[in-house]
PDB file of C-alpha atoms in Angstrom:
ATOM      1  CA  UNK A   1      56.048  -0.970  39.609  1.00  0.00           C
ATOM      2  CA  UNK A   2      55.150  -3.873  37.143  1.00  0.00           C
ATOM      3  CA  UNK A   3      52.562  -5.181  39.680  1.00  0.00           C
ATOM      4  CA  UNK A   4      50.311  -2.079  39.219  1.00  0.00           C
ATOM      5  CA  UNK A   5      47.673  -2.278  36.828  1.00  0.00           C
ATOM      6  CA  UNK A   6      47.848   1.512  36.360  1.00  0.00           C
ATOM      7  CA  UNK A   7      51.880   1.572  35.509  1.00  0.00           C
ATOM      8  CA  UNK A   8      51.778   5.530  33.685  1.00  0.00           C
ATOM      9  CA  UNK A   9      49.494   7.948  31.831  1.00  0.00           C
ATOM     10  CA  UNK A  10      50.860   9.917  28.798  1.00  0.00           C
ATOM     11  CA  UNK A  11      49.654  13.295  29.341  1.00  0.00           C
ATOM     12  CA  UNK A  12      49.949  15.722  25.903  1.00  0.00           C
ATOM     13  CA  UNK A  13      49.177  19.486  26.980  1.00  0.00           C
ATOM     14  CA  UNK A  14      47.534  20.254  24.123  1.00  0.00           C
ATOM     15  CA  UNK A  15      46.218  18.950  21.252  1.00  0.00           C
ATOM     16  CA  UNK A  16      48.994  19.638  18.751  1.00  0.00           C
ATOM     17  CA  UNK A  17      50.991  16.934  21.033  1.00  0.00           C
ATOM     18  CA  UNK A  18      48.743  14.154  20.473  1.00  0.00           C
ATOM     19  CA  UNK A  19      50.289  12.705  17.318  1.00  0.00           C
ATOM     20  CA  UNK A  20      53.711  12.577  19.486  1.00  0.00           C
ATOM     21  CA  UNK A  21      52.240  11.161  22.252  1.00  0.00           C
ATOM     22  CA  UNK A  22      50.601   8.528  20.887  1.00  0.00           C
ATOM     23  CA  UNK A  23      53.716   7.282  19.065  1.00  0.00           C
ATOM     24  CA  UNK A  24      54.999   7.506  22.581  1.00  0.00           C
ATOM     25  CA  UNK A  25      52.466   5.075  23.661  1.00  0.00           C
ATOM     26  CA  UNK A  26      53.087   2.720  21.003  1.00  0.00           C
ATOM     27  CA  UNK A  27      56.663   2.561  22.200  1.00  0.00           C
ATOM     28  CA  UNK A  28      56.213   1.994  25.495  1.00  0.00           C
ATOM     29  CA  UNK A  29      53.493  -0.387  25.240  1.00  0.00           C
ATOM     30  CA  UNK A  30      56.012  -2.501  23.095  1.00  0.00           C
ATOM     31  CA  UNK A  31      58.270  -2.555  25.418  1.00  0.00           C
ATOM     32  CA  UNK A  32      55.696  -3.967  27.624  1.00  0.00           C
ATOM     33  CA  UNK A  33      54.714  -1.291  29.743  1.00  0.00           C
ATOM     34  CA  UNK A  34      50.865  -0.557  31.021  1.00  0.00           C
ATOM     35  CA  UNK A  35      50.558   2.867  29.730  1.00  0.00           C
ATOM     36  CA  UNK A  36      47.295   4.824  28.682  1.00  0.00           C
ATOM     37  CA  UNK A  37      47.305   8.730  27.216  1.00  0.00           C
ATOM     38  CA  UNK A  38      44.933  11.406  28.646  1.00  0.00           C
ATOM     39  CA  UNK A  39      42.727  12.936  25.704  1.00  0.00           C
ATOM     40  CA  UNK A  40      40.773  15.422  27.437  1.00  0.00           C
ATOM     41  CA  UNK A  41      40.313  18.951  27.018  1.00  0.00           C
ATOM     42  CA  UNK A  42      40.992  20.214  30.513  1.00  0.00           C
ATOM     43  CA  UNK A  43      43.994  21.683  31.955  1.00  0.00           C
ATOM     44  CA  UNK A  44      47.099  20.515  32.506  1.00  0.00           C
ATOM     45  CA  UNK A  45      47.033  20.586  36.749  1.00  0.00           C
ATOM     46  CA  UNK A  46      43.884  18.932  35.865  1.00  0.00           C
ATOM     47  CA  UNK A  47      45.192  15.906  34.067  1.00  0.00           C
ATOM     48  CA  UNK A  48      47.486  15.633  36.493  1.00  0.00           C
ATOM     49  CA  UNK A  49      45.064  15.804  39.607  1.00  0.00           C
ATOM     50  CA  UNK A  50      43.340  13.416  37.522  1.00  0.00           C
ATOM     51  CA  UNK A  51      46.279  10.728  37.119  1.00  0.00           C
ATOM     52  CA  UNK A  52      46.988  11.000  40.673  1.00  0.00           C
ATOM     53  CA  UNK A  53      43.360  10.134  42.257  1.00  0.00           C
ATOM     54  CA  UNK A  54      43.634   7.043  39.629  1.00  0.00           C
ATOM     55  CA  UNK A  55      46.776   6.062  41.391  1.00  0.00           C
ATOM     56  CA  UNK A  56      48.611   5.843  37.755  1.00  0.00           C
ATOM     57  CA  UNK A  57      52.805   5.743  39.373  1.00  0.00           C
ATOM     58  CA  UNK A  58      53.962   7.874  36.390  1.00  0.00           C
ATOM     59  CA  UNK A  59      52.760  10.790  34.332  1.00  0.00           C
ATOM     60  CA  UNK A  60      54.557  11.294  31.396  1.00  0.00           C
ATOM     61  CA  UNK A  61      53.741  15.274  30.475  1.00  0.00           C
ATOM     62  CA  UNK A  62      54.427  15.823  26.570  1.00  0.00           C
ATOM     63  CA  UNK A  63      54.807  19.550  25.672  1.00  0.00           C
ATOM     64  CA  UNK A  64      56.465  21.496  22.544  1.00  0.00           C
ATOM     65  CA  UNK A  65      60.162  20.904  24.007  1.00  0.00           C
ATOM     66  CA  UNK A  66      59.544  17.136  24.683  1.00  0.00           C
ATOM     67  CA  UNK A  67      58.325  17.303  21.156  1.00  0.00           C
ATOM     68  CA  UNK A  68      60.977  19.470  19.664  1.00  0.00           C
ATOM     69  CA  UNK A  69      63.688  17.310  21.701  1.00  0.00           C
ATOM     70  CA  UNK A  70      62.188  13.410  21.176  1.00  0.00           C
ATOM     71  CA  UNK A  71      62.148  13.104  24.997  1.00  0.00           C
ATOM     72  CA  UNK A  72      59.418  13.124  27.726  1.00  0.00           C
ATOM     73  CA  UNK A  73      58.811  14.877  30.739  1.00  0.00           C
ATOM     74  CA  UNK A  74      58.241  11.780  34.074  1.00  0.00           C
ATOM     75  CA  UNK A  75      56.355  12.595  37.468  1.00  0.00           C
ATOM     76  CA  UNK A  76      55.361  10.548  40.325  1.00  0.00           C
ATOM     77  CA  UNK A  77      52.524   9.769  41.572  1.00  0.00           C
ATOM     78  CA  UNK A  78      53.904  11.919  44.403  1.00  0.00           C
ATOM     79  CA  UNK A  79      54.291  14.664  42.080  1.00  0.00           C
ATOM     80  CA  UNK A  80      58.456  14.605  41.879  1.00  0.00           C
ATOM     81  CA  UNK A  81      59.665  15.536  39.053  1.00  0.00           C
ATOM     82  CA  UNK A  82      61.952  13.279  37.690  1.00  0.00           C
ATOM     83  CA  UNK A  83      62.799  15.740  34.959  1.00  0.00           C
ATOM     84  CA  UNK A  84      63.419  15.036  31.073  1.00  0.00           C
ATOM     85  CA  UNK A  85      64.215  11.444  29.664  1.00  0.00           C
ATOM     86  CA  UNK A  86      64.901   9.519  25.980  1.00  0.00           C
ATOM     87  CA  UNK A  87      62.999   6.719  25.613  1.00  0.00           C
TER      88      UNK A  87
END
């Protein structure tokens, strides 16, 4: 994992999630970890095909209950769901 260049990809389903995401991003980038967030406007499945052709190992999908609870949603590469976490 911390030999990949591409470590995870924040991905906010909308654009209401941004602000949350990026904070998101500031943590984990202080703890070290190679992350980058997904801005577009497509779909979700989209962002997610996306982050898997650029061979990111994690997506971390933030939606209105990962903002709601302060967590965040983690996938594989793979796409297995590794299901709600705190940071």
């Amino acid at each position: 994992f911390w030999l990949s260049p591409r470590q995870a990809v924040i991905i906010p389903i909308s654009e209401k999630h941004l602000e949350y995401a990026e904070r998101l991003r500031e943590e984990l980038c202080e703890e070290e970890f190679e992350v980058e967030m997904d801005t577009d406007n497509s779909t979700l499945n989209k962002k997610i095909r996306k982050a898997q052709l650029s061979q990111f190992n994690y997506m971390v999908i933030v939606g209105d209950q990962e903002v709601e609870k302060g967590t965040l949603n983690v996938r594989t590469r793979e796409n297995k769901r590794l299901g709600e976490m705190t940071l």
